[in-house]
Coordinates of C-alpha atoms in Angstrom, one line a residue:
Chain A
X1 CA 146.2 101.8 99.3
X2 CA 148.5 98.8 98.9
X3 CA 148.8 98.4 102.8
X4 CA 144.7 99.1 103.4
X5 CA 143.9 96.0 100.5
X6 CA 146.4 93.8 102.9
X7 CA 144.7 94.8 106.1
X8 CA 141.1 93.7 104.3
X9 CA 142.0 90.5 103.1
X10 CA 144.3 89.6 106.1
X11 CA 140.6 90.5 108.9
X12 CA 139.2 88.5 105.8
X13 CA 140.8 85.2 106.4
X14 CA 141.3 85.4 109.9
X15 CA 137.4 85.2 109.7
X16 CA 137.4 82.5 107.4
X17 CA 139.6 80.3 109.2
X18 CA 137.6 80.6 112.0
X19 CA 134.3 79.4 110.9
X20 CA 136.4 77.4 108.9
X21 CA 137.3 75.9 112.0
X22 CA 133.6 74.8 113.2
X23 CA 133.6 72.6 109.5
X24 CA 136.6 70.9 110.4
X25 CA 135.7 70.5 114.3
X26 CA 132.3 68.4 112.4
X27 CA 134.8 66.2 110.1
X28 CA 137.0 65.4 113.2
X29 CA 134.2 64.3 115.3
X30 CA 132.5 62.7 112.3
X31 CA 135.8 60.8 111.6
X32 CA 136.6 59.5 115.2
X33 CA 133.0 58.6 116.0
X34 CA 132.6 56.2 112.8
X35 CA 136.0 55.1 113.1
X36 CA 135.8 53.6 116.7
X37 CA 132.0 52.7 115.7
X38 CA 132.8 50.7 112.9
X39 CA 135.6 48.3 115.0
X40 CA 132.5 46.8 116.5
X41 CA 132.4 44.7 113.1
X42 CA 135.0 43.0 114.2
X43 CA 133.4 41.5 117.2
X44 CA 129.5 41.6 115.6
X45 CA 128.2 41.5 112.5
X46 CA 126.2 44.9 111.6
X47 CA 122.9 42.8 111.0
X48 CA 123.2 41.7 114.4
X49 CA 123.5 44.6 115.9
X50 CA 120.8 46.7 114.0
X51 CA 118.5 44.2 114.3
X52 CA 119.4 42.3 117.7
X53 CA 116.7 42.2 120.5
X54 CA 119.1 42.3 123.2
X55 CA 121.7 44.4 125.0
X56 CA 123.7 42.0 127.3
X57 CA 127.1 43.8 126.6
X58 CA 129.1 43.0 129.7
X59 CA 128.0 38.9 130.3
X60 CA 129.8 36.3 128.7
X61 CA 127.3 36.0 126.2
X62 CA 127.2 39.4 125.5
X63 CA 125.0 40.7 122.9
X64 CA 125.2 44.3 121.5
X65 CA 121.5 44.5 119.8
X66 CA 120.4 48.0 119.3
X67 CA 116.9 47.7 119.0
X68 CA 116.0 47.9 123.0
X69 CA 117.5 51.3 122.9
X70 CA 116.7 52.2 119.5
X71 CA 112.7 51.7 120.8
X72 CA 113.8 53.3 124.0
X73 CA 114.6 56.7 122.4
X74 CA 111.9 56.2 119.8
X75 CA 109.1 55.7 122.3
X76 CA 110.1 58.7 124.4
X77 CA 110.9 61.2 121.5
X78 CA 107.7 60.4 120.1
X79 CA 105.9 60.6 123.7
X80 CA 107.4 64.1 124.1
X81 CA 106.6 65.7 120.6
X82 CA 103.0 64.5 120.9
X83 CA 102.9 66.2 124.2
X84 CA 104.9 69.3 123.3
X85 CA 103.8 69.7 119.5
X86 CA 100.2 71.0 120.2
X87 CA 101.8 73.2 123.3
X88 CA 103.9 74.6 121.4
X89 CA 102.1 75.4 118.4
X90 CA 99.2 76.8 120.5
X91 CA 101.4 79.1 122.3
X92 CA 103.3 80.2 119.2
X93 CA 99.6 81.4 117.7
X94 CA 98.7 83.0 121.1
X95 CA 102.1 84.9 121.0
X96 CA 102.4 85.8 117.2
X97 CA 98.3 86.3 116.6
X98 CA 96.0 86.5 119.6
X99 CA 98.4 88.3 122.3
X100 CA 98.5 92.1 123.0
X101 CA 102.3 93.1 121.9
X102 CA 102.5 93.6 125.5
X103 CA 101.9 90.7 126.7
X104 CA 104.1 89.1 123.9
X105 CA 107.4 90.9 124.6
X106 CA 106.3 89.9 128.4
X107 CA 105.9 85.7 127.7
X108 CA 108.9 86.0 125.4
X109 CA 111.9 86.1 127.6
X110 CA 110.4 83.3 130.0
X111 CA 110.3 80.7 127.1
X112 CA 114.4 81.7 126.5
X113 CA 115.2 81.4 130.0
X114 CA 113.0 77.7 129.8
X115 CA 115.5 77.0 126.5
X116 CA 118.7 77.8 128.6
X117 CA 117.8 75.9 132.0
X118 CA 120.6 72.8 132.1
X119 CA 119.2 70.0 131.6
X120 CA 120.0 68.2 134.8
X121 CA 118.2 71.0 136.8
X122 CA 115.3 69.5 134.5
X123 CA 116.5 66.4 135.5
X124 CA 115.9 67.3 139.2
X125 CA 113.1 68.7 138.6
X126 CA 111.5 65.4 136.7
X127 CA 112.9 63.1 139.7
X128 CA 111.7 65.2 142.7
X129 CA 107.9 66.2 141.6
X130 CA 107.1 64.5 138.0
X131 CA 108.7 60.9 139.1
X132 CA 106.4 60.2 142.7
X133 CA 103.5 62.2 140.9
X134 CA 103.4 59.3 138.2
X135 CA 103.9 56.6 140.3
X136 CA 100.7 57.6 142.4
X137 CA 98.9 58.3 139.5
X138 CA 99.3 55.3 137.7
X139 CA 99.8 53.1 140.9
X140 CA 103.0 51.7 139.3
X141 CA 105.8 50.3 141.3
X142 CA 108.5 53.3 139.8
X143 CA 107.9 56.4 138.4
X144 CA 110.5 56.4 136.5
X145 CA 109.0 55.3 133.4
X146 CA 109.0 56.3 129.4
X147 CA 106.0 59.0 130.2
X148 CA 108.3 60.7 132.7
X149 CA 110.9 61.2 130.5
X150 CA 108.3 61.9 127.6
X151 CA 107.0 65.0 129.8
X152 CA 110.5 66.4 130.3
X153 CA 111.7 65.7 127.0
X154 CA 108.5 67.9 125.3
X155 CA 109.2 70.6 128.3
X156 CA 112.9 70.6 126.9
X157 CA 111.6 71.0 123.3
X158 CA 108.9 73.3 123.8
X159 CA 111.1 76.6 123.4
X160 CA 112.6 75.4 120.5
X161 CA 109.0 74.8 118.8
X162 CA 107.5 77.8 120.2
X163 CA 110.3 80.3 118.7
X164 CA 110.4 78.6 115.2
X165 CA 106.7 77.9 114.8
X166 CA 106.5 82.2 116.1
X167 CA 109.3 82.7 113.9
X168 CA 107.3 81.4 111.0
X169 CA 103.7 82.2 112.0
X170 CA 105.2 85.8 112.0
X171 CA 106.5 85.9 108.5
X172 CA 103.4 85.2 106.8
X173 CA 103.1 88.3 105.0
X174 CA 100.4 90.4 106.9
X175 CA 98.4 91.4 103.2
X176 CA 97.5 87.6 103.8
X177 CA 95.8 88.3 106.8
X178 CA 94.0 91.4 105.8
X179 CA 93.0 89.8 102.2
X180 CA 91.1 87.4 104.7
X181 CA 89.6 90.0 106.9
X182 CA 88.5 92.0 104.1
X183 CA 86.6 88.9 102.9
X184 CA 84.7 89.3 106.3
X185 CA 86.5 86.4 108.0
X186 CA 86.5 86.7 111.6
X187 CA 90.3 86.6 113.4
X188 CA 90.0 83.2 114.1
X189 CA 89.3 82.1 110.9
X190 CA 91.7 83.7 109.5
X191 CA 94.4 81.9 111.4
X192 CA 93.6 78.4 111.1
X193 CA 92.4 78.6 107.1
X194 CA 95.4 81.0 105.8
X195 CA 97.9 81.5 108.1
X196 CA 98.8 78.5 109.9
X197 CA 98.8 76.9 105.9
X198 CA 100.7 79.2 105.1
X199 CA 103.4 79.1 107.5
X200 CA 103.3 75.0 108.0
X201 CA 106.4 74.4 106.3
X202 CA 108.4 76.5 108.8
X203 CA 105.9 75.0 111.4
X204 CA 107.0 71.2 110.4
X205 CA 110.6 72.3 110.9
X206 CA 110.2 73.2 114.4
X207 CA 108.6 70.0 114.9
X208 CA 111.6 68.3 113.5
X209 CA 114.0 70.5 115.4
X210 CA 112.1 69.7 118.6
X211 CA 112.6 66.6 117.6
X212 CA 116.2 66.4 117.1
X213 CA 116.6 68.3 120.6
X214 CA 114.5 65.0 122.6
X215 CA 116.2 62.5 120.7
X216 CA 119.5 63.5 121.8
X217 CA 118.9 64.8 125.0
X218 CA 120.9 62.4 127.6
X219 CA 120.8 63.4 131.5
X220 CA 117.6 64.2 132.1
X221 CA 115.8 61.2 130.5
X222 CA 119.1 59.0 132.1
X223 CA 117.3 60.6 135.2
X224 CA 114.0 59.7 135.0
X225 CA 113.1 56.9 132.6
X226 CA 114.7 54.3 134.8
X227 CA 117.6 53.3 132.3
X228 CA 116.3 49.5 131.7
X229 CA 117.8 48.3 128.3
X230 CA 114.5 46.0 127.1
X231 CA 112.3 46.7 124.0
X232 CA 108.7 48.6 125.6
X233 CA 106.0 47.2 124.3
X234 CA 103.4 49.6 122.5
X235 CA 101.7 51.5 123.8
X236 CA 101.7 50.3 127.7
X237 CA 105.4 50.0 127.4
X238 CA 105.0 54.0 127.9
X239 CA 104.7 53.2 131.6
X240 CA 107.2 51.2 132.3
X241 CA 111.1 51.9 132.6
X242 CA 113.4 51.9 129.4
X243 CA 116.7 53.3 128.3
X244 CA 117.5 55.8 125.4
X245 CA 120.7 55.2 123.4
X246 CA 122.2 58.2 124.8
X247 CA 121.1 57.0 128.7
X248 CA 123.6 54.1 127.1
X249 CA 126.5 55.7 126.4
X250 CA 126.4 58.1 129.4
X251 CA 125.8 55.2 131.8
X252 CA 128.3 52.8 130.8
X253 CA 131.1 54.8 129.2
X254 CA 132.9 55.5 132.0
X255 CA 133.0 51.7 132.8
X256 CA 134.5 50.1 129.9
X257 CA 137.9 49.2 128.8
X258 CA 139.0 51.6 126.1
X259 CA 139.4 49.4 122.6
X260 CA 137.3 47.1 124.3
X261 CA 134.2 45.3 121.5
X262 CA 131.7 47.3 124.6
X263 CA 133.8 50.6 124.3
X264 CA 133.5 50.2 120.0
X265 CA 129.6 49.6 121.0
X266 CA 129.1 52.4 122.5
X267 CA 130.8 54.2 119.8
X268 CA 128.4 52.2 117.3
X269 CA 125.4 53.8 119.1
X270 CA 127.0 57.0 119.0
X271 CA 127.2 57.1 114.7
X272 CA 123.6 55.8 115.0
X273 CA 122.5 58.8 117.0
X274 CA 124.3 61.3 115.2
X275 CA 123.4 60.2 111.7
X276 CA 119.7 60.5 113.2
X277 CA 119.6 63.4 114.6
X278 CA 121.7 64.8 111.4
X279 CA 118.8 63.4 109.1
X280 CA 116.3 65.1 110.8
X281 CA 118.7 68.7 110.9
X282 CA 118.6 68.0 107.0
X283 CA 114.7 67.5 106.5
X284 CA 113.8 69.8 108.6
X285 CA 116.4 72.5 106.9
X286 CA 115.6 71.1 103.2
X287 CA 111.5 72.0 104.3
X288 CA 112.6 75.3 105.6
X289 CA 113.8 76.0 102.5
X290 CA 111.7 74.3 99.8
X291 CA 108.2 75.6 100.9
X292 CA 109.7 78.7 102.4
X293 CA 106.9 81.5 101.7
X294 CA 107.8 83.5 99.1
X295 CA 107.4 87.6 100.0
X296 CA 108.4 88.6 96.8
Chain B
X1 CA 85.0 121.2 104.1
X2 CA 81.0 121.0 104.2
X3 CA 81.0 122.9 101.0
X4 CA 82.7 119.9 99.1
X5 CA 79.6 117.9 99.9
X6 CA 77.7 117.4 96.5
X7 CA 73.9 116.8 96.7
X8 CA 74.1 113.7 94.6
X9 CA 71.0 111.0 94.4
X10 CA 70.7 108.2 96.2
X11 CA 74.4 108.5 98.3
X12 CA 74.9 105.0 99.1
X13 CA 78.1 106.3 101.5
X14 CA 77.8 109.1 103.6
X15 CA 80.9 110.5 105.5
X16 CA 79.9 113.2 107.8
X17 CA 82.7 115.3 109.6
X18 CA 85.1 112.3 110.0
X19 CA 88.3 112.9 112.0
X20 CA 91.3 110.5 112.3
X21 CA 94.1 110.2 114.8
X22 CA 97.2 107.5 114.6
X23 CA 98.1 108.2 118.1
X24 CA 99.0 111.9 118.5
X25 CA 99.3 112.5 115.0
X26 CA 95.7 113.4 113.1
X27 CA 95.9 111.4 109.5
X28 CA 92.0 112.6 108.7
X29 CA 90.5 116.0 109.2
X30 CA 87.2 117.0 108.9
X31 CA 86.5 115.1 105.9
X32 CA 82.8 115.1 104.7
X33 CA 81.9 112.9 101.1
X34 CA 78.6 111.2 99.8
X35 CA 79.4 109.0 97.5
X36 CA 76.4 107.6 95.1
X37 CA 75.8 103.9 94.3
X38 CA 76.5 102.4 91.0
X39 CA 79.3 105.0 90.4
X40 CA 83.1 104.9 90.2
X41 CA 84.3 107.7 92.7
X42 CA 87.9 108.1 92.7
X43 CA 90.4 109.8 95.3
X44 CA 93.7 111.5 94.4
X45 CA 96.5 112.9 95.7
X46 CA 99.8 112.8 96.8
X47 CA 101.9 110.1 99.3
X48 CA 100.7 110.5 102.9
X49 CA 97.6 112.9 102.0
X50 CA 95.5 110.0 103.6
X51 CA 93.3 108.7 101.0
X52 CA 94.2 105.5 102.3
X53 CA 93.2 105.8 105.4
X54 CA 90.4 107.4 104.5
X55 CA 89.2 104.2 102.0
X56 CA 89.9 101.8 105.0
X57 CA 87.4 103.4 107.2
X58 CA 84.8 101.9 105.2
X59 CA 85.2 99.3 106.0
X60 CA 86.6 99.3 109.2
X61 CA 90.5 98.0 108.5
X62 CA 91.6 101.0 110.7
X63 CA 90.4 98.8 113.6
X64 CA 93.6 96.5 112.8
X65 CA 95.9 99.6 114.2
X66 CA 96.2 100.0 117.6
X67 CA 96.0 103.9 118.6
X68 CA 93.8 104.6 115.3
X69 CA 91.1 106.7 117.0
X70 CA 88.1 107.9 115.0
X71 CA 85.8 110.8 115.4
X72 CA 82.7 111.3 113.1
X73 CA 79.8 109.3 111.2
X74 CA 79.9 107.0 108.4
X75 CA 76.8 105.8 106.8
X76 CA 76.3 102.9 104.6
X77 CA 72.8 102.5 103.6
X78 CA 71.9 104.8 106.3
X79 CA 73.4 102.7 108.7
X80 CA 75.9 103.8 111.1
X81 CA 78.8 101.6 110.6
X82 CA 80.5 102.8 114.0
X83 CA 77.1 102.4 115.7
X84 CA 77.1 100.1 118.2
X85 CA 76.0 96.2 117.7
X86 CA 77.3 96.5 114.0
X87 CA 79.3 93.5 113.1
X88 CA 82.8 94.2 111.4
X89 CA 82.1 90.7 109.2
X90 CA 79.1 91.4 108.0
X91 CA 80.0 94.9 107.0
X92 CA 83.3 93.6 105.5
X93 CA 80.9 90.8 103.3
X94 CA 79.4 94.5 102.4
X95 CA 82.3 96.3 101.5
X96 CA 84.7 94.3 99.6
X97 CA 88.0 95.5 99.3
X98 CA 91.1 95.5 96.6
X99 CA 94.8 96.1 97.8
X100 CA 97.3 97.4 96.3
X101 CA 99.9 94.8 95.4
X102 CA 98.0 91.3 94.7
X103 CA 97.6 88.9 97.9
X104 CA 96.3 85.5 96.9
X105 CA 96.2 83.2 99.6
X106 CA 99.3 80.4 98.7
X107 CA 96.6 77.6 97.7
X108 CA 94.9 76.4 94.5
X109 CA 92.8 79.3 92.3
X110 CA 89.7 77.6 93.0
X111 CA 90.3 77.7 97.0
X112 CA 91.2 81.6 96.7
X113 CA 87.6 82.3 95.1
X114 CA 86.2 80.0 97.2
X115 CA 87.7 80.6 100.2
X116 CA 85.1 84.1 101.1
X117 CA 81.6 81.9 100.1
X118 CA 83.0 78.8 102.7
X119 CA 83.3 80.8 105.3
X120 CA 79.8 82.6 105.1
X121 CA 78.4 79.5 104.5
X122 CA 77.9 78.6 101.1
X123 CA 77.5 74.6 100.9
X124 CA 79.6 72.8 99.2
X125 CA 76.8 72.2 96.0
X126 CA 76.7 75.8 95.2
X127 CA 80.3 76.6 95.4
X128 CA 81.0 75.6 91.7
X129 CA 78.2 77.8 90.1
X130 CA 80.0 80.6 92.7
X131 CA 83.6 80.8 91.6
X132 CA 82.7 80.4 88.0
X133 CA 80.0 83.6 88.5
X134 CA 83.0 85.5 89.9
X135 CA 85.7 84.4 87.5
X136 CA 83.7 85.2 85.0
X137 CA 82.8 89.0 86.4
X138 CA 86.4 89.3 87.1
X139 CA 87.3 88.5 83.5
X140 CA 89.6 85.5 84.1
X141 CA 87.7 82.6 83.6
X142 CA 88.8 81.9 80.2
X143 CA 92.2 82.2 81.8
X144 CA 91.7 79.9 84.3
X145 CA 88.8 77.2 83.7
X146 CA 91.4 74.6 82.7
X147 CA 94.0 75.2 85.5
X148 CA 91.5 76.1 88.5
X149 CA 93.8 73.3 90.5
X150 CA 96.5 75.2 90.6
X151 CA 97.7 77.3 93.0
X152 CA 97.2 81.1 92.4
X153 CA 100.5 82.2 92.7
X154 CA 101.6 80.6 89.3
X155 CA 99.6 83.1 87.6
X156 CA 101.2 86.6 86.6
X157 CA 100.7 89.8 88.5
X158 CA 97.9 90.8 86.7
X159 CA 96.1 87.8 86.7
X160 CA 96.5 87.8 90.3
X161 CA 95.3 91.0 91.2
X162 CA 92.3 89.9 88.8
X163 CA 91.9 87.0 90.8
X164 CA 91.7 89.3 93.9
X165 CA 88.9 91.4 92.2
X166 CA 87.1 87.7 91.7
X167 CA 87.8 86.6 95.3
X168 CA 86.2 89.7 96.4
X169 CA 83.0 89.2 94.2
X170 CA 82.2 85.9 95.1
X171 CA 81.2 87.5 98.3
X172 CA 78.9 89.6 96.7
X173 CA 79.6 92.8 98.0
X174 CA 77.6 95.5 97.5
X175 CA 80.6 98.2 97.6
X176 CA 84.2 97.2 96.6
X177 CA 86.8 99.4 98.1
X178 CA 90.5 99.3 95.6
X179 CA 93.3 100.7 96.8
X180 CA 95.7 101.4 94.3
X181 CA 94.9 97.9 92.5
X182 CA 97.5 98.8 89.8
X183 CA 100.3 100.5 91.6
X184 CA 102.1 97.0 90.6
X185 CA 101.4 96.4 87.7
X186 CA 102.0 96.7 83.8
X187 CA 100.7 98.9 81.6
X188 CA 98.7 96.4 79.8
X189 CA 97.6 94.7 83.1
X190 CA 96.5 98.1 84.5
X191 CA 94.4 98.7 81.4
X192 CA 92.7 95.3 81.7
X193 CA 91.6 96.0 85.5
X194 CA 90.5 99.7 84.8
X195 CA 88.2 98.1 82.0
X196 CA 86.7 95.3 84.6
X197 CA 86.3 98.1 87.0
X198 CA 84.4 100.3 84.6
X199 CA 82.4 96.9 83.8
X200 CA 82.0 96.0 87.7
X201 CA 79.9 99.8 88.0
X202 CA 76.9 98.3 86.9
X203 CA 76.5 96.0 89.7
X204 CA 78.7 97.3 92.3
X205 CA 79.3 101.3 94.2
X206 CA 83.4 101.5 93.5
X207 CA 85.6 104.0 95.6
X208 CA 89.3 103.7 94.2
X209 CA 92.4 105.4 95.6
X210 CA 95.1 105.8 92.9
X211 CA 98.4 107.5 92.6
X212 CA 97.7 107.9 88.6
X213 CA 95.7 111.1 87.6
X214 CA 95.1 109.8 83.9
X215 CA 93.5 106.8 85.7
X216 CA 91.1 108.5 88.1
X217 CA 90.1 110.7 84.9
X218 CA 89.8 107.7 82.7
X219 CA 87.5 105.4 84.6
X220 CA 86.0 107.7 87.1
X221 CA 82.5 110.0 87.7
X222 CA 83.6 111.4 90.7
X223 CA 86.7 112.5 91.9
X224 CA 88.5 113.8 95.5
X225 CA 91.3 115.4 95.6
X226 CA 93.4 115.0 99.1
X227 CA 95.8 116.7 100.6
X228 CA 97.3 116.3 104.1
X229 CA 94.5 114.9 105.8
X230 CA 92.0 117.2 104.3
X231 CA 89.4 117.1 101.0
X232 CA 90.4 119.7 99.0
X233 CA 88.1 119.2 96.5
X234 CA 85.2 116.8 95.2
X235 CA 83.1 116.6 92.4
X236 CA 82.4 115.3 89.2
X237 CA 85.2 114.0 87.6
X238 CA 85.2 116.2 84.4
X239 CA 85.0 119.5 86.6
X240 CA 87.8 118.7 88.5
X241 CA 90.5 118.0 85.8
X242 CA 89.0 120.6 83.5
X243 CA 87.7 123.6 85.8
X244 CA 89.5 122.8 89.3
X245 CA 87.9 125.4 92.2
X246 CA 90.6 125.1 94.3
X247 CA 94.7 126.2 92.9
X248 CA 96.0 123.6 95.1
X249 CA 93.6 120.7 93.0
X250 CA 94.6 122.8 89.8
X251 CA 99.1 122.8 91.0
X252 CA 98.7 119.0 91.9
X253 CA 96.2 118.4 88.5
X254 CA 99.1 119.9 86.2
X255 CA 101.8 118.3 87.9
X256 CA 103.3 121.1 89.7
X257 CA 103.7 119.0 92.9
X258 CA 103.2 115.5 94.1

């Protein structure tokens, strides 16, 4: 009896310490990230580099201003989740609503395989066909332009709103739907005035997770946006060339001086992208949960 | 069972010979009822004798299953409702329908009642006058008329399913369908509905499936008793529970199975 109590709680906190391990993997990145990060401050004042207009890190003026890469990421992310947003949601009704079960479990495993492509293959794929296909549609002198990387990006994110939006267009309790039919509503009304309500909490998460997924999504945009560190304007700036913060760091980190004020930089735009990105893991878990439908 | 057929004035539902398959299994057999208007008709028996499946033929929910084949005629008003060119909406404005555990839609009181008249077309002018009519019917306005704002699912159980009985009416249906409106709730909830319902026969044709025998004797005139896939029995209400025909009705009556 003794020796069976030791074998549970010994399996017990061999499990523990292992997802333990995950928490403390977060803390340590956390800790080196913000600590190299914040040793820009020695060189630049945080003002200036929230709010400076110019990234010139390597002349002898050099400037470390965020804000041309800050709108760099911003313009594409939101470029992409306007393109993938109604995509996805469309698709995750046709699969969870309209499609034969058939035809569901067939469409299914294409959108995981779409989720697990690397993301430099998309890269490839965006430089090949999507880069020369916007340049002669546009007549521009590159193709390699926010839209590009606005296309890829919501192709990227499109699995990820498809399965959560499904996910949650699923779980609306099916009584729902046959309170509305027996009311004499017709299929399609019956989506679009009680179940897509109903399920637009889990809906707005997959929007943010798609979100989170473009915004820190690195080679393919580094691939085809054309990596130029000004601020776009809006909207035609979504033609020309910019440069995400994490085109940044994957461009010129293998070029600096470690301790250098540009290596701390870099680090600077790291925190920035991480607390970002975490924000949006946070809203888009705190909606799950909050207007999560209650089935009894 | 043609002999269970009872020559009744004015049937308002006629089921003739009406067989049901869920793929290779047959839920239905042979069932044959006329059911008169302005009359509480309600069907008995025990789990899985299909008394459900049989109420959701009327109007037409069986169509949501895939491999639900049906064999037979149903008449509503004389019409065919399998015919071809009948339209499942229009019949479903027709037959209203009940379920057993309450579903409000997750948005404001007002909206659930209002949510049936909007989408057949009722203008925005007419739609007060509408959900207080219903409301009222359903014996909840009082309950209600300050809070109509806010969403259904703050009320309790019973108000709920009573706000599902008022959804249903503001269609105006001419035939309301319950199945097993008070399997969920309390006591005093259940006594509430099976009042409205006895109200509601005035206006409306009611069929109601329901696992509780005191219930179908309380509130009904006519009653079936089912029994794996088959109609035992059907007639008046009083004959059945007092002078059964069948000893199967008479074992399941007394309690002896079910």
């Amino acid at each position: 009896m003794f020796d069976r109590n030791y074998k549970e709680k010994s399996i017990e906190s061999v499990l523990f310490s292992v997802s333990a391990l995950t928490v403390i993997i977060l803390f340590l990145i956390c800790l080196f990230l913000f600590r190299d990060g914040l040793l820009l401050f020695k060189a630049t004042s945080l003002l200036d580099f929230l709010t400076g207009k110019f990234w010139y890190p390597t002349s002898v003026n050099r400037q470390f201003g965020l804000l041309p890469l800050f709108f760099g990421s911003l313009l594409v992310t939101a470029g992409a989740i306007l393109f993938a947003v109604p995509l996805g949601i469309a698709s995750a009704i046709y699969i969870s609503e309209i499609a034969h079960p058939k035809v569901a479990d067939f469409l299914k495993p294409f959108i995981e395989i779409l989720a697990g492509i690397p993301s430099v293959v998309f890269g490839f794929f965006g430089l090949v066909i999507l880069v020369p296909f916007v340049r002669t549609t546009f007549n521009l002198p590159t193709g390699q332009t926010a839209l590009t990387g606005s296309i890829m990006l919501g192709i990227m994110a499109l699995p990820t709103i498809i399965t959560i939006s499904e996910d949650a267009i699923s779980s609306v309790p099916s009584t729902l739907k046959q309170g509305s039919l027996a009311l004499g509503a017709t299929r399609w009304q019956t989506i679009y005035k009680v179940i897509i309500p109903a399920a637009l909490s889990g809906i707005s998460a997959a929007v943010m997770l798609g979100m989170g997924r473009a915004i820190g999504e690195t080679m393919t945009v580094m691939m085809v946006t054309g990596n130029t560190a000004i601020i776009p304007s809006f909207p035609g700036g979504i033609l020309d060339p910019v440069r995400t913060m994490t085109a940044t760091i994957a461009l010129e980190m293998g070029e600096v001086p470690q301790g250098s004020a540009h290596f701390h930089a870099l680090f600077a735009v790291g925190s920035v992208l991480f607390i970002i990105t975490f924000l949006i893991n946070l809203l888009a878990d705190s909606i799950k949960k909050r207007y999560r439908f209650k089935v009894d | 069972m043609t002999e269970a057929v009872q020559n009744v004035a004015q049937p308002q539902i006629e089921v003739e010979n009406l067989n049901l398959w869920y793929g290779e299994k047959q839920a239905l057999k042979d069932i044959s009822m006329h059911i008169p208007k302005n009359s509480v008709t309600a069907l008995i028996g025990p789990s899985g004798c299909g008394k459900s499946t049989f109420i959701r033929c009327l109007n037409r929910m069986n169509d949501l299953i895939k491999n639900c084949r049906i064999e037979g005629k149903i008449s509503i008003e004389g019409k065919d409702i399998y015919g071809t060119g009948v339209d499942v909406v229009d019949l479903r404005k027709q037959v209203g329908m009940v379920f057993q555990k309450p579903n409000p839609f997750p948005m404001s009181i007002y909206d659930n009642i209002a949510y049936g008249p909007r989408i057949h077309g009722v203008t925005k002018k007419g739609l007060d006058g509408v959900v207080e009519g219903a409301l009222r019917s359903a014996a909840i306005w009082d309950e209600t008329s300050d809070r109509l704002k806010s969403p259904a699912l703050s009320l309790s159980g019973g108000q709920q399913q009573r706000l599902c009985i008022a959804r249903t009416l503001a269609v105006k249906p001419e035939i309301i369908l319950f199945d097993e409106p008070c399997s969920a709730l309390d006591p005093i909830s259940t006594s509430r509905i099976e009042e409205l319902i006895m109200n509601l026969k005035k206006d409306y044709t009611i069929v109601i499936v329901t696992h509780n025998m005191q219930q179908a004797a309380r509130i009904s005139d006519h009653t079936g008793f089912f029994l794996m896939g088959e109609l035992i029995e059907f007639g008046q209400t009083r004959q059945i529970f007092q002078n059964p025909k069948e000893q199967s009705t008479e074992d399941y009556i007394t309690g002896r199975f079910g």
